[in-house]
Short mmCIF file of N, CA, C and O in Angstrom, two decimals:
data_model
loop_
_atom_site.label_atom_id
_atom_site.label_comp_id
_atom_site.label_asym_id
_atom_site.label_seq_id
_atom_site.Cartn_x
_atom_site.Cartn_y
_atom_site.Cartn_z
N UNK N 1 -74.68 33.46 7.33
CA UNK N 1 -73.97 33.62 6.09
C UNK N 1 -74.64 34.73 5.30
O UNK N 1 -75.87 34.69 5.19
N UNK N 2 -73.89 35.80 4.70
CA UNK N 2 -74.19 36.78 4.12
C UNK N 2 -73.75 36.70 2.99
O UNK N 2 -72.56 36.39 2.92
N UNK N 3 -74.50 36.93 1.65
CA UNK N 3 -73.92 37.13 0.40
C UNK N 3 -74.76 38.60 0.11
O UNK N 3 -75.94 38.90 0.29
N UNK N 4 -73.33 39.56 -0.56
CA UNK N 4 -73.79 40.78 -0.72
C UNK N 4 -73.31 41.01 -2.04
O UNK N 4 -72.22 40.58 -2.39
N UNK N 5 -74.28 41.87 -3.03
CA UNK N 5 -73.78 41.81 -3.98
C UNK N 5 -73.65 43.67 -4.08
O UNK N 5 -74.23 44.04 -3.06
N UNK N 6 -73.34 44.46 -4.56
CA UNK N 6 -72.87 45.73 -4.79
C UNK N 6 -74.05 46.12 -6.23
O UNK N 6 -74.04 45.57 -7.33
N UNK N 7 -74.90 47.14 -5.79
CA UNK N 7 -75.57 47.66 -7.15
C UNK N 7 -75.60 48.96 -6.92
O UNK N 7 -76.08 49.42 -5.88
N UNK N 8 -75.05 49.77 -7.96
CA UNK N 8 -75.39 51.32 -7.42
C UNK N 8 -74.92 51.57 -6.64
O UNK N 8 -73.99 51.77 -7.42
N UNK N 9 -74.53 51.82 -5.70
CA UNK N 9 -74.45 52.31 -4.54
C UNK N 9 -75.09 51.46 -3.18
O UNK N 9 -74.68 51.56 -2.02
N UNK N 10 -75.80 50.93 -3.49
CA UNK N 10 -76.57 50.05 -2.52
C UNK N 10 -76.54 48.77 -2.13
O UNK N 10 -76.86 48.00 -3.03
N UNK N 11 -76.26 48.26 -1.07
CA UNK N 11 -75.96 47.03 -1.15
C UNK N 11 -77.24 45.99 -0.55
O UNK N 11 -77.80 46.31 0.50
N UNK N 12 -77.59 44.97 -1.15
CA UNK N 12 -78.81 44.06 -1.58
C UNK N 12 -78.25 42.73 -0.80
O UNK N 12 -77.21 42.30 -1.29
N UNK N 13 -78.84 41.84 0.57
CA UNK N 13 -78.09 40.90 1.40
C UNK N 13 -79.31 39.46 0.87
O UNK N 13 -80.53 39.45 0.75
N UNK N 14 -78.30 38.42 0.68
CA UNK N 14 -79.31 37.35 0.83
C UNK N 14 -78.72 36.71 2.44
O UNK N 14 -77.62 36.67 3.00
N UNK N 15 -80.08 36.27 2.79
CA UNK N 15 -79.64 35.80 4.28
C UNK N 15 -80.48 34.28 4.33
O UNK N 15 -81.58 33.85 3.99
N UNK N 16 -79.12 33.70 5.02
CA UNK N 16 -79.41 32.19 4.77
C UNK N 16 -80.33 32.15 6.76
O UNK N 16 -80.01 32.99 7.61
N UNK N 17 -81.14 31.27 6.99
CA UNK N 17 -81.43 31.39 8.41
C UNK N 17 -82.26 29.93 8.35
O UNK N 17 -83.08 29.37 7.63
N UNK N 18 -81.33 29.63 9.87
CA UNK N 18 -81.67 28.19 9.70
C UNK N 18 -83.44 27.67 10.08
O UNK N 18 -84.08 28.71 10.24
N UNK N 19 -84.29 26.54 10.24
CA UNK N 19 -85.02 25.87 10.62
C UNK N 19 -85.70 26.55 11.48
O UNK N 19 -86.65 27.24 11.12
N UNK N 20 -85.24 26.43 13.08
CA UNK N 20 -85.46 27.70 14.52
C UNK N 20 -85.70 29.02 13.76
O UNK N 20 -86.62 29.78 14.10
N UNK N 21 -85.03 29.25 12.92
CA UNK N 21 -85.10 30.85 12.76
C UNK N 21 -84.25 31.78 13.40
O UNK N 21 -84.62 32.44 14.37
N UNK N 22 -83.00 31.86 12.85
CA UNK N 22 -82.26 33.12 13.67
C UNK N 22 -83.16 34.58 13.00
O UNK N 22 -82.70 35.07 11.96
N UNK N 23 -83.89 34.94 13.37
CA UNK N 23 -84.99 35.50 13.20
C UNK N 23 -86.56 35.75 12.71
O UNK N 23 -87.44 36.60 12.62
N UNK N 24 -86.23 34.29 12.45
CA UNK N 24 -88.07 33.27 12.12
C UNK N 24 -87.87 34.06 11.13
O UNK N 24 -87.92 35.25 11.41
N UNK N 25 -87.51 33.60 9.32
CA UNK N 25 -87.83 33.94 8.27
C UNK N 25 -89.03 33.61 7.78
O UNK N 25 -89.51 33.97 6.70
N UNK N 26 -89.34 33.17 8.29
CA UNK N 26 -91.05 32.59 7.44
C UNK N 26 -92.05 33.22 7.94
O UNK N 26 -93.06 33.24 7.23
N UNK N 27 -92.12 33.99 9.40
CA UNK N 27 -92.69 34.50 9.98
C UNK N 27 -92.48 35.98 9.52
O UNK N 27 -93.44 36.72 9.29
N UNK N 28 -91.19 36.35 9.40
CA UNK N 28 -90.94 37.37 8.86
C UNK N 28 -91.20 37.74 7.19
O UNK N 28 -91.04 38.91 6.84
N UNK N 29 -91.58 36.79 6.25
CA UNK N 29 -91.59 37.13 4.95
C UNK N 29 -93.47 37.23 5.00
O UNK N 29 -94.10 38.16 4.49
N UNK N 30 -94.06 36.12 5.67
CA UNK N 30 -95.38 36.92 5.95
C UNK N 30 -95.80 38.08 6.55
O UNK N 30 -96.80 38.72 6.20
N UNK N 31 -94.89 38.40 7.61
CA UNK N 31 -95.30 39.35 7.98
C UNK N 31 -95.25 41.34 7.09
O UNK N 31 -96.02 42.28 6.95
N UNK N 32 -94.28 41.09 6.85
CA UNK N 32 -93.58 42.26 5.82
C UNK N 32 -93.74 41.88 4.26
O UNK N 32 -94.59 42.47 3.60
N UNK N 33 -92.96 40.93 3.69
CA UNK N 33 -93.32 40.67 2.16
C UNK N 33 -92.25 41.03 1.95
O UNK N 33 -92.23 41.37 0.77
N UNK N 34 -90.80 41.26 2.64
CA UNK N 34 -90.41 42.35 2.07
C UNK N 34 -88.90 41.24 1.78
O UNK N 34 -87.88 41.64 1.23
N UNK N 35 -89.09 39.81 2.32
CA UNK N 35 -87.76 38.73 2.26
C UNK N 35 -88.08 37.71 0.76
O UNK N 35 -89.23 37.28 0.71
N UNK N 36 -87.44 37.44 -0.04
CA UNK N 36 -88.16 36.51 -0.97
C UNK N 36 -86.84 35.39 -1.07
O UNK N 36 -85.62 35.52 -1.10
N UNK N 37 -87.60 34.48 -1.08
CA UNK N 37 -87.45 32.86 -1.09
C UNK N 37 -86.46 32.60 -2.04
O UNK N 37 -87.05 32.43 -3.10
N UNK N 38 -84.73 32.43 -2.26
CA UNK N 38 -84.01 31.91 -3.39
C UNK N 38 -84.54 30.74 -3.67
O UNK N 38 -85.28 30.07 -2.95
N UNK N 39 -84.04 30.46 -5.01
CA UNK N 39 -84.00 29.09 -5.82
C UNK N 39 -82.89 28.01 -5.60
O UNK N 39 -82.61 26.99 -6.22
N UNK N 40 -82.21 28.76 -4.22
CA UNK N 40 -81.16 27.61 -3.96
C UNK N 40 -80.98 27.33 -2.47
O UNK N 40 -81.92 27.58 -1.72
N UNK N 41 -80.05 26.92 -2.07
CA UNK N 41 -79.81 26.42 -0.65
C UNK N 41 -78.86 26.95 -0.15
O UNK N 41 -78.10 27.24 -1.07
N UNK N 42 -78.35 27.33 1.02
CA UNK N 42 -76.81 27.31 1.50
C UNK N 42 -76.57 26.17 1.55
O UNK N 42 -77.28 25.18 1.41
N UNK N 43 -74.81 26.41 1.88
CA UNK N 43 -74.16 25.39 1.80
C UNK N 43 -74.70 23.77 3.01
O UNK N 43 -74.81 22.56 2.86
N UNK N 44 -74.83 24.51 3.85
CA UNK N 44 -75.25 23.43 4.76
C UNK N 44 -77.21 23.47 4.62
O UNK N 44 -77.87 23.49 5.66
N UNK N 45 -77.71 23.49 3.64
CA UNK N 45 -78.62 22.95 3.18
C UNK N 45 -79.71 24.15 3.92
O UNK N 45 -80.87 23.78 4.04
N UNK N 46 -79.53 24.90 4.19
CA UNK N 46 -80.59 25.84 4.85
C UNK N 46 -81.33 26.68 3.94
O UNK N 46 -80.86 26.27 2.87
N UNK N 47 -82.35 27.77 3.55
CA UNK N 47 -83.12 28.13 3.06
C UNK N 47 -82.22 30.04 3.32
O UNK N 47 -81.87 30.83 4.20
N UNK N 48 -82.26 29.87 1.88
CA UNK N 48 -82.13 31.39 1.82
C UNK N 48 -83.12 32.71 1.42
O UNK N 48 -84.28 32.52 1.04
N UNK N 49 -82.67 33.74 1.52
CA UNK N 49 -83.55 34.70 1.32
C UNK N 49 -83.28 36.13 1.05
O UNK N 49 -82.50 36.82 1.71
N UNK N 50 -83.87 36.47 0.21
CA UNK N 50 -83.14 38.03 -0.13
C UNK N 50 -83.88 39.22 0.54
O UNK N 50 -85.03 39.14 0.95
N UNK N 51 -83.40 39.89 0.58
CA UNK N 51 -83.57 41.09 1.61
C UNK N 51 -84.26 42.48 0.20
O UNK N 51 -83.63 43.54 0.17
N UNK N 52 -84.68 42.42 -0.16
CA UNK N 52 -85.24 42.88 -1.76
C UNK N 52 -85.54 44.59 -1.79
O UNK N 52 -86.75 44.55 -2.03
N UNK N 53 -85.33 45.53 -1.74
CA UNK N 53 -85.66 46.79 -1.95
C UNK N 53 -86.33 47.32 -2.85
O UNK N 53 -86.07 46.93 -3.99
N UNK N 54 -86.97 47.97 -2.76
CA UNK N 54 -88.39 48.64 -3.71
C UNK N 54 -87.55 49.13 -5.05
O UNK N 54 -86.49 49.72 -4.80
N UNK N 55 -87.88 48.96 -6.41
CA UNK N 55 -87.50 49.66 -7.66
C UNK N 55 -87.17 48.05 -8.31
O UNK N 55 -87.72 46.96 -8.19
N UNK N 56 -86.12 48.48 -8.94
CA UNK N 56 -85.37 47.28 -9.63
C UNK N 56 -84.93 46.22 -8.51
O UNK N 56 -84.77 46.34 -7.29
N UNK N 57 -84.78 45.07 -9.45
CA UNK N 57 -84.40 44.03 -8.76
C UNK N 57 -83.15 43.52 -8.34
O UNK N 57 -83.07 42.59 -7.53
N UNK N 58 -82.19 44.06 -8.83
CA UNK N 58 -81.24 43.85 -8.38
C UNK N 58 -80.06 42.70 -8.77
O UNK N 58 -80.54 41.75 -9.37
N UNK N 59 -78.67 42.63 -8.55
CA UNK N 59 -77.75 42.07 -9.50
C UNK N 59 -78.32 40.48 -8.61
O UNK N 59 -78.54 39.57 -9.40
N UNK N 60 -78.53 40.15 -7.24
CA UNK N 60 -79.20 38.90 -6.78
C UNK N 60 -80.43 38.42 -7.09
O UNK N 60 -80.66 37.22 -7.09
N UNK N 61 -81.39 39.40 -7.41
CA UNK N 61 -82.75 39.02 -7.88
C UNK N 61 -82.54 38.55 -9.25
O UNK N 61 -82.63 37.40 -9.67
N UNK N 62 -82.24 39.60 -9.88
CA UNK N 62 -82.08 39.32 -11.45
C UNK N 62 -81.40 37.87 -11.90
O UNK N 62 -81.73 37.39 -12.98
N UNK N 63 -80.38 37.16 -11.02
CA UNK N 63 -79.58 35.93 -11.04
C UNK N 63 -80.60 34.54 -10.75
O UNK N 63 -80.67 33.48 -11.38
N UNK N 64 -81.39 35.02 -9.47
CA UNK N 64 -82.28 33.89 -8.97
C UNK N 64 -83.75 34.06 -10.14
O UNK N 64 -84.48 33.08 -10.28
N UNK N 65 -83.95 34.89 -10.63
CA UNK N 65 -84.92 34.96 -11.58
C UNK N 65 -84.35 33.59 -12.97
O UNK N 65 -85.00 32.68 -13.48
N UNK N 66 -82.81 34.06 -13.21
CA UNK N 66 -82.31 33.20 -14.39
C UNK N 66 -82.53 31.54 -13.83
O UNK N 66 -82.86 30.51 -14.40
N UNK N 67 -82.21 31.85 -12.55
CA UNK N 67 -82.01 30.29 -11.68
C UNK N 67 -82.96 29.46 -11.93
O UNK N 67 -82.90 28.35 -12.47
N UNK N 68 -84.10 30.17 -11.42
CA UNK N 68 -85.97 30.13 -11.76
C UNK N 68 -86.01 29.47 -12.99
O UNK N 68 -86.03 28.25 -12.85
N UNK N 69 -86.01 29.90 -14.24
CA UNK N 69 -86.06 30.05 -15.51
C UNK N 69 -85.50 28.70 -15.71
O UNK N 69 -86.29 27.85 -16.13
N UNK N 70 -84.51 28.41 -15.52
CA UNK N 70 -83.64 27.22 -15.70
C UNK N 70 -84.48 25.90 -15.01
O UNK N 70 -85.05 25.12 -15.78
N UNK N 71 -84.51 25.76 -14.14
CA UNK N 71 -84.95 25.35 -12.98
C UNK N 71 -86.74 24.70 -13.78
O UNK N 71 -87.22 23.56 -13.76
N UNK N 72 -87.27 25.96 -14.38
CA UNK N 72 -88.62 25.47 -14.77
C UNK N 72 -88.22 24.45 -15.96
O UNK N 72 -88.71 23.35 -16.23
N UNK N 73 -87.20 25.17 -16.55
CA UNK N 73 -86.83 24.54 -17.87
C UNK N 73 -86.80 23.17 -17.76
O UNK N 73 -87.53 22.50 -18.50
N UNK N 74 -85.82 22.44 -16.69
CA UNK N 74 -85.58 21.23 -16.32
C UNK N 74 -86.63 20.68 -15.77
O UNK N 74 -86.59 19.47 -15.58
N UNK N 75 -87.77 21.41 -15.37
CA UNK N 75 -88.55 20.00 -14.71
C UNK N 75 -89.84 19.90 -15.69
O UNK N 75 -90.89 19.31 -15.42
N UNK N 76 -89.53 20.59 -16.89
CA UNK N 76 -90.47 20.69 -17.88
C UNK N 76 -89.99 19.32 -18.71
O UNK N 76 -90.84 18.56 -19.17
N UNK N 77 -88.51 19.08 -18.86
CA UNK N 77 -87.66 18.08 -19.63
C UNK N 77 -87.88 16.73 -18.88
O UNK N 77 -88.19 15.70 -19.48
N UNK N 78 -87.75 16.79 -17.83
CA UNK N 78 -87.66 15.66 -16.47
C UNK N 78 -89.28 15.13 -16.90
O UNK N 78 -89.43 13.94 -17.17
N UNK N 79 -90.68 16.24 -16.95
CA UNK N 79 -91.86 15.73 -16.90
C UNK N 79 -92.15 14.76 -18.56
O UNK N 79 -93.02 13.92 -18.84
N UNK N 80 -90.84 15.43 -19.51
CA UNK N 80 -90.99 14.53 -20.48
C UNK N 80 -90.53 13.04 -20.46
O UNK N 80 -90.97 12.02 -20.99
N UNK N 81 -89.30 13.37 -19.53
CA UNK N 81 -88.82 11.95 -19.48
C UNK N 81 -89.37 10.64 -18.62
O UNK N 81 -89.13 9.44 -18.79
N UNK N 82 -90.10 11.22 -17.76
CA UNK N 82 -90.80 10.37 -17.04
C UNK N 82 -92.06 9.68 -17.80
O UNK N 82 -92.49 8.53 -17.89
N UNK N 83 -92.49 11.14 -18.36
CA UNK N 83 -93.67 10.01 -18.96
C UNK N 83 -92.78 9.09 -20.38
O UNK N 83 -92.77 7.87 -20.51
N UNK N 84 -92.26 9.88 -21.10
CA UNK N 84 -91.12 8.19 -21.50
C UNK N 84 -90.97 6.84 -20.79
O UNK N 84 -91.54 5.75 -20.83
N UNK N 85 -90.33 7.18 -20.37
CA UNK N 85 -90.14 5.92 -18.94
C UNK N 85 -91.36 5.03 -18.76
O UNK N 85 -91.60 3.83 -18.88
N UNK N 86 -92.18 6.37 -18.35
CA UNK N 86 -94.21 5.20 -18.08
C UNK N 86 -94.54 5.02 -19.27
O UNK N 86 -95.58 4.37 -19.40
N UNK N 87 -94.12 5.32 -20.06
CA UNK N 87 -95.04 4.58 -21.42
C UNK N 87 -94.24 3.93 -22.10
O UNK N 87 -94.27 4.01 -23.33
N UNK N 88 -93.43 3.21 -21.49
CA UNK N 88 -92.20 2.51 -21.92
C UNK N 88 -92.73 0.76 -21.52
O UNK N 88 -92.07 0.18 -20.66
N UNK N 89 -93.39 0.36 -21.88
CA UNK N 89 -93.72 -1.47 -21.79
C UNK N 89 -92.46 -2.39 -20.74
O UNK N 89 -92.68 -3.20 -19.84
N UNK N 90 -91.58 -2.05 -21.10
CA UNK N 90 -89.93 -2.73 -20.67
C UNK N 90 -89.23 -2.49 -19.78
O UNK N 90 -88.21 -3.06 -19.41
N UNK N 91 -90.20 -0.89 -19.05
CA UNK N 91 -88.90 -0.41 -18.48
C UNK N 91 -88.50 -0.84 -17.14
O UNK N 91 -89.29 -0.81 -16.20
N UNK N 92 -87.55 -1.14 -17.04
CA UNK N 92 -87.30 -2.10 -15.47
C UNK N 92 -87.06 -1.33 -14.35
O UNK N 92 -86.69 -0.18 -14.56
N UNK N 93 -87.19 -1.70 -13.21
CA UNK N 93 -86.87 -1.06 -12.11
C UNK N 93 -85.60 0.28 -11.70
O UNK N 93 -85.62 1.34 -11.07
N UNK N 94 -84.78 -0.38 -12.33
CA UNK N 94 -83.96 1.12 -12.11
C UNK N 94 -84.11 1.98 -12.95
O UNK N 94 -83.65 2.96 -12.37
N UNK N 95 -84.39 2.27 -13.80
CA UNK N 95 -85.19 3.16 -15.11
C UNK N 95 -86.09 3.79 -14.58
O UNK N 95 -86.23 5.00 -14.80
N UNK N 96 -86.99 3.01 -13.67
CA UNK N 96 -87.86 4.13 -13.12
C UNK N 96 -87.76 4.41 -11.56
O UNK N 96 -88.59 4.78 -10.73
N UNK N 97 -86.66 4.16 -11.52
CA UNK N 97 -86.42 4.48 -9.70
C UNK N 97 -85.42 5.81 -10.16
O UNK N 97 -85.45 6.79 -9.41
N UNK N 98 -84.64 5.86 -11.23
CA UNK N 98 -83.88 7.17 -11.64
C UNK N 98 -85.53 8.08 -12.35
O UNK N 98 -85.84 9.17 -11.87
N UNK N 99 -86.07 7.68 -13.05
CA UNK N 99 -86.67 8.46 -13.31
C UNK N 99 -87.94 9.45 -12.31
O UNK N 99 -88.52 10.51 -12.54
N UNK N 100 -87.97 8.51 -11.18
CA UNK N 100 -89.06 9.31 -10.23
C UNK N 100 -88.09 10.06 -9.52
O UNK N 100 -88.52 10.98 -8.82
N UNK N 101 -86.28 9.77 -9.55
CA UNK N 101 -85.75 10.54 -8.60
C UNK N 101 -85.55 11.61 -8.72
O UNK N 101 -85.65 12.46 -7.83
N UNK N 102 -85.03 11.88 -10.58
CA UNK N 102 -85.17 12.90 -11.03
C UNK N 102 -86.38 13.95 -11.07
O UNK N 102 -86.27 15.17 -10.93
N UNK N 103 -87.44 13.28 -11.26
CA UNK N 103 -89.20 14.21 -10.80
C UNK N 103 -88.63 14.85 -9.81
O UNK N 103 -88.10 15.96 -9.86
N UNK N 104 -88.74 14.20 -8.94
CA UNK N 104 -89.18 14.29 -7.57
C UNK N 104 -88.37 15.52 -7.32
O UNK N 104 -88.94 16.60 -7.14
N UNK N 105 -87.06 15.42 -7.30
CA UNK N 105 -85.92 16.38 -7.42
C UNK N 105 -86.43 17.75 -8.36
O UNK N 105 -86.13 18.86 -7.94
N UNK N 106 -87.31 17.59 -9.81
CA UNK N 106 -87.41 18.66 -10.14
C UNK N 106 -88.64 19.10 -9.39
O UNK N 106 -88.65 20.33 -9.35
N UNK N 107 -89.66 18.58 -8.79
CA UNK N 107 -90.61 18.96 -8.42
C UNK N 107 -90.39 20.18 -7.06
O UNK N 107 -90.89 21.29 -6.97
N UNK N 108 -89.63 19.60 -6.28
CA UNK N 108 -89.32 20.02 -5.12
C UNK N 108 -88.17 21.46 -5.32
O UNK N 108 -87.57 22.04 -4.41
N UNK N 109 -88.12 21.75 -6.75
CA UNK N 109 -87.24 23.08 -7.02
C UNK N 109 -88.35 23.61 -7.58
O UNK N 109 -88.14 24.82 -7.48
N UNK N 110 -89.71 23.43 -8.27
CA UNK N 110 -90.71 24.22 -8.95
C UNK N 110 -91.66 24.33 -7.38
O UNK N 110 -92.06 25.48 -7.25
N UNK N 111 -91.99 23.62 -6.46
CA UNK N 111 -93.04 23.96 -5.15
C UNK N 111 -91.94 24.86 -4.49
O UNK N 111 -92.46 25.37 -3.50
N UNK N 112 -91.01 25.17 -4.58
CA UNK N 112 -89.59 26.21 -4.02
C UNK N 112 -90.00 27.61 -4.81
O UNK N 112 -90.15 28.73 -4.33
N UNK N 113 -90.14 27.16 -6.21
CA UNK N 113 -90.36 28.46 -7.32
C UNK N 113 -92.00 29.12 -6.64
O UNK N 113 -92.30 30.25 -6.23
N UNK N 114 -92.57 28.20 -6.73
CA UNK N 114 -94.27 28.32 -6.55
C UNK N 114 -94.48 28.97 -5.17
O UNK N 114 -95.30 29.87 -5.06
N UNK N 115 -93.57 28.43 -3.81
CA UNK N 115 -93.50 28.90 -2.82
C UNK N 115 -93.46 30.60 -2.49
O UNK N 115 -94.06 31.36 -1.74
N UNK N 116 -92.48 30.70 -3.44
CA UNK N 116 -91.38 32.39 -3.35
C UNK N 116 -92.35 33.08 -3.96
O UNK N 116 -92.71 34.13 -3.44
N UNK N 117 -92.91 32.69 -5.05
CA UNK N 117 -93.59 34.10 -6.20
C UNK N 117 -95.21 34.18 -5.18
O UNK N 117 -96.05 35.08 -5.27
N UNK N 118 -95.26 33.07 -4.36
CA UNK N 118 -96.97 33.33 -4.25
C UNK N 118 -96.91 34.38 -2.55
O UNK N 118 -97.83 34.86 -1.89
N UNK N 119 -95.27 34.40 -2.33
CA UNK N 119 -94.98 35.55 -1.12
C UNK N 119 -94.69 36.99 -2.00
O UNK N 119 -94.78 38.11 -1.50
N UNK N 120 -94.35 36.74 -3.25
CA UNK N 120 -94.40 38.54 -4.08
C UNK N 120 -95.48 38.37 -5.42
O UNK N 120 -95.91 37.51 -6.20
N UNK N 121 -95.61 39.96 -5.07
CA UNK N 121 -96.69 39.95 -6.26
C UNK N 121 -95.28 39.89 -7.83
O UNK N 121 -94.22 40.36 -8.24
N UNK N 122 -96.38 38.93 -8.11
CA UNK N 122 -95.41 38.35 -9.98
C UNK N 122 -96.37 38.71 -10.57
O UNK N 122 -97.52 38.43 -10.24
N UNK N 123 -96.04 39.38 -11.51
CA UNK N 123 -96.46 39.93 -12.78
C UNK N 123 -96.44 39.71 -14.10
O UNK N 123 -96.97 40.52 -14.86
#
C-alpha cells in the first residue's frame, strides 16, 4: 500500500510493509536512517513508514508530526485520569479495567512516538 502525497514537484511515499518485511523495514531504517516510523497503522494493522527526503518535511511528515502532537496530548490526559482512578478509595473494577485500557493504549502510541524520533535526529 502506497500513500503519496504531491509537494512541489516531488513526490514523498509512505510505505506500509508487513512483519517478514517486504523489504525488512526495520533493517532498512537502521541501516540508512533515511525511513521514519508513522504515528499510525495501515489498515490491516501493519507498521508504516515514510520514505523522507533531505530539506523540508513534507505535506506527510508535517501531518504525522500534528498526529505526534495529539497523540502526546492524549496520553498526557489519560496519565491524569488514571491517577484519578488510583487515588479514587471506591473505584471498582471496571473503572479501572477502562482506565488501564486507556494507559495502556496511550502508552503504546508514545513508545511508537519514542521509537520513530530516536531513528531521526529531533531537534
Amino acid at each position: 500500500m502506497d500513500d503519496r502525497a504531491e509537494t512541489g514537484g516531488r513526490q514523498r511515499r509512505a510505505h506500509t510493509y508487513d512483519e517478514d518485511g517486504v523489504e525488512r523495514a526495520d533493517a532498512a531504517c537502521r541501516a540508512d536512517g533515511g525511513l521514519r516510523l508513522l504515528p499510525w497503522l495501515s489498515e490491516s494493522g501493519k507498521p508504516c513508514y515514510l520514505r523522507a527526503e533531505e530539506g523540508e518535511p513534507g505535506v506527510v511528515g508535517l501531518f504525522a508530526d500534528r498526529v505526534e502532537a495529539r497523540q502526546l496530548g492524549e496520553a498526557e490526559r489519560m496519565l491524569g485520569e488514571a491517577r484519578a482512578v488510583l487515588g479514587e478509595p471506591a473505584a471498582g473494577a471496571l473503572a479501572l479495567r477502562l482506565s488501564l485500557t486507556s494507559a495502556a493504549g496511550a502508552l503504546e502510541r508514545v513508545l511508537r512516538i519514542a521509537e520513530s524520533r530516536g531513528r531521526r535526529d529531533v531537534r
